[in-house]
Amino acid sequence: MLALPVVLNEVFYDPAGFDGGFQFVELVNRSPLPVALTGWRIDAGDGAGPDRWRTWWTGTATDILLPAARFVVGEGRVEPAPDRIVPIELENGPDAVRLVAPDGSIDVLGYGTHTHAPYFEGRPAIDVPSGFSLARAADGVDTDDNAADWIPLSPPTPGAPNRPERDLAVVRLIALAERVEPGDVVALDAVVANRGVLSLPANEAEARLWVAPLSEATLPGVGVGEDPFTPLAAESLVVRAALAELEPGDSVTVHLSFTPPTAGTWRLVAAATAPEDGAPANDRLPAIVQVGPGALMLSEVAAAPDDGPEWIEVVNRTGADVALDGWTVEDATGRRGRVTVGAPGGAFAVAPESLVVLTSDPAALVARHPGLDARQVAACTPWPSLNNDPPSGAPAGSAADRLVLRPPDGRASDALDLPPANVGRTRERRSLARATREPANWSDSAVPGGTPARVNSVAGGPPVPGIALTVSPSAHVRGEPVLLRWSTGFESARVTLALYDLRGRRLRLLVDEDDAPGTAGVAWDGADDAGRPAPPGLYLVGLRARAAGAVAHVTARAWLSVE
Amino acid sequence: MEWVLVLLTLVAGSGRAAAAIQPDPGNAAARATGLALLAEPVGPLAVFDQPARLAPAASARVALAAARTQPFGLDALARTRVAATYAPGAVAIALGLEAYGPEGARRTRLVLGAAWRRVAPGSGLAFGAAWQEARIDVATGAAVRAGALDAGAAWTRGAITIAFAARALASGGAARARPDPDWTLEAAYDLGLARLHGVLTHDLVGTRPGGGIAFAVGPCALQAGAFGPPWSGALGVAFSTRGARGVRIAIARSDHPELGPSDAWDAGAAW
C-alpha cells in the first residue's frame, strides 16, 4: 500500500445514547505540503459481507488540507463544527471506514471481528464502547496494523490532536469510604496519568481537590455520573499537591483527604492540572461522599428471624417526607434489592420521624407480626439475603455481612456491618444520635422477634431531666434478656453501666462509653463477664455518668432478681 | 472444732455461687470496721453471723436488738433484723428474724441459735451453732424454703481475740433457697482505748480482706475501716451505757466506689 499524505486519524461511530448528529471522521495531513482533497472520498464498509462499500463523502476543490492540519467530516451536532457537515450512518463492528485517494490508494480502519480481509489492515481494531472514538495512538502514524495503531479515546477530540503534547488526566477516583461519620477524614485515591507526548517535570503539575456540600434539593442534578465538570467555587479548593515527574504513559496514585466541617452530602472533584494541558476535558473526576446519615437511617435489622422473612426497619430523620420508590438495600456482595411502587402492602412515603419496614414478602411479615400495620411495610426485591455468620476463613471478629441503604441516586444513606446473628433476635439501634458503625450502638432486641415499625426496645426518646435508670422486667428468667434503660440528663456524658452482686462485686460491665443525649438501653442476657450464667439471687445495677468536661459524676442504682 | 469448720468451708468455697449471694455479714459496727464481727457487742444480733457470740455479759440475762442495713441507698434491698437472747448461765439461746429484698423476691429467715462460753481471768472460749430456716418469695407468688446450719467459735487470751464463723456449713431444702456457704476469720487486738481488727471474709466468689479500728471514749465509740475489693471505706459511731446492762445504738456508713453509700444502724438493750 502506498504511503498516503492524508490518513484517517479519528473515527467516532458510537456516541453515547442516541447516535444521531455526533458521528464524525477526522483526517490529518502528515505531509509538509498542502493537499487538495478533490476526488478523495470516504467509504463506509459493512463487515457482514464482502465488498460492501458505500461512499458518503467526496472531496471538492474547496477542500484544502494544510500541512499537519486536521479535516473533520461529521454531522451537525459535532463540536467544534466540522469542516464539512454530512449525514453519516456508521455502525458498530464489525464494520470499516476507508479513505480513498484519487489515485486509488486507500487507508482502511476496520473494527470489530472481521472475516473479510479488505475491511482492515493487519489486524482489526477493537470495537469501542459507546462514547469512545477510535483514534490513532500517535497522530498520523500508520503502521498498517489497525489493532496497534488505533486506541479507544474518550472524550473524542474532533479537530484536535488525539494525544496532545501535554495532557495530564485523572483516570480514576476512588473514595475509600462512601459513607463516613461527622468528624471523620474523607480519603480518596486519585489515579493521575500523563497521556501526553512529553514528560511532565516534577512540581510542574499538581493534583487538587475541590469539595462542596450538596443539599438534598440540588442532588438530583449532580448525582454520581452526572455533570462532573461543573466548575466549583474557588473557595472550595481544599487540597493542592505537587506531583513528581511523570513520563508519558506513566501514572501515579495521589492520596487526597479532607475533613468535612458539617454532616450531609459532599461532592468532591479531584483534578490534575498542568500548564498548557492539551486535553482539559479529562482533568477532573467527581465523587460523592455521605457524611453522617442520609435521609433514611437503619433502625433495626432482622438478619436471622426464626420465622418469616428477613427485614430491616428504617427511620426518616429529615423534616420532610421521603419517597421510598427506588431505594435499594445492598449486602456485602453488592447484591441489591429495590423498593418498588405498587408492591402489595407498600407504604411508599416515609413521614418525618416515622418507621418503615422493608422486606421481600410484606404479607408474610405481617402474618408473623400480627400487630404490624401493613401500611408501614414495603416490598423490596430481590431481597439480598443477609448472612448469619462471617464467610468461612474470615478473620476472627469479621462481620457476618454488610448492609447498605441507598437512595435512587446511589449514595450510601446508611451502612452497617452486621455481627454474627443471634437466631430469633433482631439487632436494634440504641440511639439515632450516635454513629451507625459503633458496635455499642446496636444490641439484641429485648423482644423476641423484634419490634418492626415500633420503637426499639433498647432505645428511647428525648433527654429527660436528671439521671434515671430502669430495669424491665425486674425478675430475670433464664433465657430472657433484661432491658436496662437510662437517661443521664446530660447532652454528652461518659457512661458506665454494670451489674453487681449484693456484696458490691462487679459481675458484668455492660456499658463503658461516651453517651449521646436521650435515653438509651442495653439488654442483659443473664451472664457475667466470662459468659457464665449468673446464679439465682438479687443483683444491683449501677449507672455512673460524668458530663463531658466535668470531674464529678452522678449515679443511679436499681435492682433485679434472677429467678 | 475450729479446724474442722475451716476445712469444711474451704472445701465448700472452691466452686462458684450456686444460689443466692447473701449480703455482707454484720451490722453497723461490723460494717464500720471492715466487716469485723468482733467489733459488735456480744448479744442477739450475733445469731445471724457468729453464733459463738450470743451470750451477753454475765450479769445480763435477756437482750433484745434490732438492725437495719440499707445497701447502696436502695430501699428495696434494705435488710432488717430483730433478735432476742436468753442467757441464764454459760449457755445462751437466741432467736432471730431477718428479712430483705423487694416484694416478689423477698428473703426471710428465722434463726435459732445456742452458744456456750467459758470465761476465765485473761482468757475466754465460746462455741455456738445456729439453724436457719430460709424462705424466698418468687415472682409467681409462691415461695421456696431451705434450712442451713451455721457455727462459730471465739477465743480470747489477753489482748488478742480470734474468731471464726461459718454459715451454711450444711443445708437442705430447695436448691434455690439454700444460702451459699461463707466464712469469716478475724482477729482483734485490744490496745485499751483503741481496738484493731483484721478480717477475711470468704464465699463462693472469693475472699475479701477488711479491717479497721475502734476508739472508745466514754459512752461513745468511733469506728473506721475498709473492705474490698472493690474497696469501700466506712465510718461509724456507737453509744452505749456503761456496764453489761443498758442500751446501745450504733450507726455506720460505708461508701462503695461505684455504687455509692450504704447505711446501717442497730440498737439493743440488755438486762
PDB file of C-alpha atoms in Angstrom, chain A residues 16 31 57-59 63 67 77 84 87 119 140 147 180 185 265 348 358 369 395-396 414 437 446 501:
ATOM      1  CA  ALA A  16     -23.414   7.592  23.961  1.00  0.00           C
ATOM      2  CA  SER A  31       2.902  15.704   4.638  1.00  0.00           C
ATOM      3  CA  TRP A  57     -18.364  11.875   1.268  1.00  0.00           C
ATOM      4  CA  THR A  58     -16.286  13.019  -1.667  1.00  0.00           C
ATOM      5  CA  GLY A  59     -13.906  15.959  -1.548  1.00  0.00           C
ATOM      6  CA  ASP A  63     -11.448  21.150   0.481  1.00  0.00           C
ATOM      7  CA  PRO A  67       0.312  20.595   6.458  1.00  0.00           C
ATOM      8  CA  ARG A  77     -24.085  18.334  16.315  1.00  0.00           C
ATOM      9  CA  ARG A  84     -17.888  19.537   6.216  1.00  0.00           C
ATOM     10  CA  PRO A  87     -25.110  12.702   7.233  1.00  0.00           C
ATOM     11  CA  TYR A 119     -12.059  -4.382   5.669  1.00  0.00           C
ATOM     12  CA  GLY A 140      -0.927  10.403  11.677  1.00  0.00           C
ATOM     13  CA  ALA A 147      -5.071  -3.118  16.208  1.00  0.00           C
ATOM     14  CA  VAL A 180     -18.402   8.405  56.878  1.00  0.00           C
ATOM     15  CA  VAL A 185     -11.433  12.240  57.444  1.00  0.00           C
ATOM     16  CA  THR A 265     -23.772  15.002  51.224  1.00  0.00           C
ATOM     17  CA  PHE A 348     -44.040   4.469  49.904  1.00  0.00           C
ATOM     18  CA  LEU A 358     -38.531  -3.266  54.147  1.00  0.00           C
ATOM     19  CA  HIS A 369     -46.207  -9.945  63.477  1.00  0.00           C
ATOM     20  CA  PRO A 395     -10.502 -13.444  60.399  1.00  0.00           C
ATOM     21  CA  ALA A 396     -11.952 -13.588  63.869  1.00  0.00           C
ATOM     22  CA  ASP A 414     -26.626   4.452  55.870  1.00  0.00           C
ATOM     23  CA  ARG A 437     -20.991   1.985  62.828  1.00  0.00           C
ATOM     24  CA  ALA A 446     -35.226  -7.468  74.281  1.00  0.00           C
ATOM     25  CA  ASP A 501     -23.878  -8.835  93.395  1.00  0.00           C
TER      26      ASP A 501
END
